[in-house]
Amino acid sequence: MFIVALMSCFALASAMGGHENHHPQPYKFGYSVKDHHGEQHREESGNGAGGVVGSYGFTDDRGVARQVNYVADHAGFRAQVKTNEPGTANQNPAAVQVISNDPYARGAAEPFLSRPLV
């Protein structure tokens, strides 16, 4: 009896056609918001084959800004950050390029090491 019930379930599942496979599709989206605090935005598009290109960023009411442009594909994730945020410096950690226009920077960010008073 159990085998008959099991065979009936398989027959019903086969008759219903199984499940659908959804393949990646190209897409594109974006937004931009401005208010009294500043502006923020994002745009992204995908080619449906695993490649993605996009950007996002903000500018606050004091003029501090960050813009990130990125690519993600078979070669990995790569980003470029352009900013004038205080405390930043030009650097390229990992696969990210940081381009700083901080007007107060005195060169690359240096670690603070406490030294004994002499």
PDB file of C-alpha atoms in Angstrom, residues 10-100:
ATOM      1  CA  PHE A  10       5.651  10.690  -8.171  1.00  0.00           C
ATOM      2  CA  ALA A  11       3.029  10.502 -10.908  1.00  0.00           C
ATOM      3  CA  LEU A  12       1.303  13.633  -9.598  1.00  0.00           C
ATOM      4  CA  ALA A  13       4.595  15.543  -9.368  1.00  0.00           C
ATOM      5  CA  SER A  14       5.508  14.578 -12.929  1.00  0.00           C
ATOM      6  CA  ALA A  15       2.105  15.658 -14.206  1.00  0.00           C
ATOM      7  CA  MET A  16       2.475  19.081 -12.553  1.00  0.00           C
ATOM      8  CA  GLY A  17       5.626  19.800 -14.578  1.00  0.00           C
ATOM      9  CA  GLY A  18       8.217  20.127 -11.803  1.00  0.00           C
ATOM     10  CA  HIS A  19       9.838  23.445 -10.923  1.00  0.00           C
ATOM     11  CA  GLU A  20      10.934  26.353 -13.067  1.00  0.00           C
ATOM     12  CA  ASN A  21      14.575  27.390 -13.445  1.00  0.00           C
ATOM     13  CA  HIS A  22      15.048  31.144 -13.317  1.00  0.00           C
ATOM     14  CA  HIS A  23      18.114  32.456 -15.111  1.00  0.00           C
ATOM     15  CA  PRO A  24      19.861  35.767 -14.384  1.00  0.00           C
ATOM     16  CA  GLN A  25      18.325  38.712 -16.213  1.00  0.00           C
ATOM     17  CA  PRO A  26      19.823  42.105 -17.069  1.00  0.00           C
ATOM     18  CA  TYR A  27      18.674  44.825 -14.678  1.00  0.00           C
ATOM     19  CA  LYS A  28      19.181  48.484 -13.873  1.00  0.00           C
ATOM     20  CA  PHE A  29      18.079  50.645 -10.953  1.00  0.00           C
ATOM     21  CA  GLY A  30      18.961  53.876  -9.251  1.00  0.00           C
ATOM     22  CA  TYR A  31      17.819  56.610  -6.920  1.00  0.00           C
ATOM     23  CA  SER A  32      18.835  60.057  -5.735  1.00  0.00           C
ATOM     24  CA  VAL A  33      17.632  61.821  -2.603  1.00  0.00           C
ATOM     25  CA  LYS A  34      18.235  65.456  -1.638  1.00  0.00           C
ATOM     26  CA  ASP A  35      17.155  67.064   1.615  1.00  0.00           C
ATOM     27  CA  HIS A  36      18.449  69.571   4.175  1.00  0.00           C
ATOM     28  CA  HIS A  37      21.113  67.050   5.322  1.00  0.00           C
ATOM     29  CA  GLY A  38      22.652  66.706   1.857  1.00  0.00           C
ATOM     30  CA  GLU A  39      22.369  64.314  -1.069  1.00  0.00           C
ATOM     31  CA  GLN A  40      22.766  60.567  -1.513  1.00  0.00           C
ATOM     32  CA  HIS A  41      22.494  58.414  -4.599  1.00  0.00           C
ATOM     33  CA  ARG A  42      22.976  54.936  -6.015  1.00  0.00           C
ATOM     34  CA  GLU A  43      22.937  53.393  -9.498  1.00  0.00           C
ATOM     35  CA  GLU A  44      23.578  49.791 -10.487  1.00  0.00           C
ATOM     36  CA  SER A  45      23.185  47.632 -13.574  1.00  0.00           C
ATOM     37  CA  GLY A  46      23.772  43.963 -14.194  1.00  0.00           C
ATOM     38  CA  ASN A  47      24.301  42.330 -17.557  1.00  0.00           C
ATOM     39  CA  GLY A  48      22.572  39.042 -16.713  1.00  0.00           C
ATOM     40  CA  ALA A  49      25.815  37.099 -17.100  1.00  0.00           C
ATOM     41  CA  GLY A  50      27.234  37.854 -13.667  1.00  0.00           C
ATOM     42  CA  GLY A  51      28.704  41.305 -14.347  1.00  0.00           C
ATOM     43  CA  VAL A  52      27.635  44.291 -12.243  1.00  0.00           C
ATOM     44  CA  VAL A  53      28.632  47.965 -12.557  1.00  0.00           C
ATOM     45  CA  GLY A  54      27.502  50.636 -10.158  1.00  0.00           C
ATOM     46  CA  SER A  55      28.131  53.655  -8.008  1.00  0.00           C
ATOM     47  CA  TYR A  56      26.856  55.209  -4.819  1.00  0.00           C
ATOM     48  CA  GLY A  57      27.713  58.234  -2.770  1.00  0.00           C
ATOM     49  CA  PHE A  58      26.733  61.177  -0.648  1.00  0.00           C
ATOM     50  CA  THR A  59      27.459  64.830  -0.019  1.00  0.00           C
ATOM     51  CA  ASP A  60      26.514  66.176   3.385  1.00  0.00           C
ATOM     52  CA  ASP A  61      25.423  69.707   4.240  1.00  0.00           C
ATOM     53  CA  ARG A  62      29.064  70.684   5.056  1.00  0.00           C
ATOM     54  CA  GLY A  63      30.313  69.613   1.614  1.00  0.00           C
ATOM     55  CA  VAL A  64      31.938  66.367   2.774  1.00  0.00           C
ATOM     56  CA  ALA A  65      31.502  63.897  -0.076  1.00  0.00           C
ATOM     57  CA  ARG A  66      32.182  60.269  -0.997  1.00  0.00           C
ATOM     58  CA  GLN A  67      31.688  58.671  -4.416  1.00  0.00           C
ATOM     59  CA  VAL A  68      32.219  54.911  -4.849  1.00  0.00           C
ATOM     60  CA  ASN A  69      32.385  53.406  -8.347  1.00  0.00           C
ATOM     61  CA  TYR A  70      32.528  49.618  -8.520  1.00  0.00           C
ATOM     62  CA  VAL A  71      32.633  46.641 -10.854  1.00  0.00           C
ATOM     63  CA  ALA A  72      31.906  43.046  -9.893  1.00  0.00           C
ATOM     64  CA  ASP A  73      32.427  40.287 -12.438  1.00  0.00           C
ATOM     65  CA  HIS A  74      34.362  37.088 -13.096  1.00  0.00           C
ATOM     66  CA  ALA A  75      37.563  38.927 -12.057  1.00  0.00           C
ATOM     67  CA  GLY A  76      36.139  39.825  -8.607  1.00  0.00           C
ATOM     68  CA  PHE A  77      35.037  43.057  -6.957  1.00  0.00           C
ATOM     69  CA  ARG A  78      36.899  46.286  -7.703  1.00  0.00           C
ATOM     70  CA  ALA A  79      36.080  49.709  -6.317  1.00  0.00           C
ATOM     71  CA  GLN A  80      37.350  53.260  -6.522  1.00  0.00           C
ATOM     72  CA  VAL A  81      36.504  55.656  -3.691  1.00  0.00           C
ATOM     73  CA  LYS A  82      36.746  59.419  -4.234  1.00  0.00           C
ATOM     74  CA  THR A  83      36.341  61.489  -1.090  1.00  0.00           C
ATOM     75  CA  ASN A  84      37.263  64.653   0.745  1.00  0.00           C
ATOM     76  CA  GLU A  85      36.449  63.160   4.143  1.00  0.00           C
ATOM     77  CA  PRO A  86      38.726  64.413   6.950  1.00  0.00           C
ATOM     78  CA  GLY A  87      41.351  61.881   7.980  1.00  0.00           C
ATOM     79  CA  THR A  88      41.549  60.107   4.642  1.00  0.00           C
ATOM     80  CA  ALA A  89      44.589  59.802   2.399  1.00  0.00           C
ATOM     81  CA  ASN A  90      45.354  58.365  -1.028  1.00  0.00           C
ATOM     82  CA  GLN A  91      45.807  54.623  -0.676  1.00  0.00           C
ATOM     83  CA  ASN A  92      45.035  51.367  -2.459  1.00  0.00           C
ATOM     84  CA  PRO A  93      44.197  48.650   0.076  1.00  0.00           C
ATOM     85  CA  ALA A  94      43.167  45.302  -1.425  1.00  0.00           C
ATOM     86  CA  ALA A  95      41.420  45.952  -4.749  1.00  0.00           C
ATOM     87  CA  VAL A  96      40.108  49.361  -3.658  1.00  0.00           C
ATOM     88  CA  GLN A  97      41.562  52.672  -4.765  1.00  0.00           C
ATOM     89  CA  VAL A  98      40.967  55.581  -2.342  1.00  0.00           C
ATOM     90  CA  ILE A  99      41.456  59.077  -3.744  1.00  0.00           C
ATOM     91  CA  SER A 100      41.313  61.714  -1.015  1.00  0.00           C
TER      92      SER A 100
END
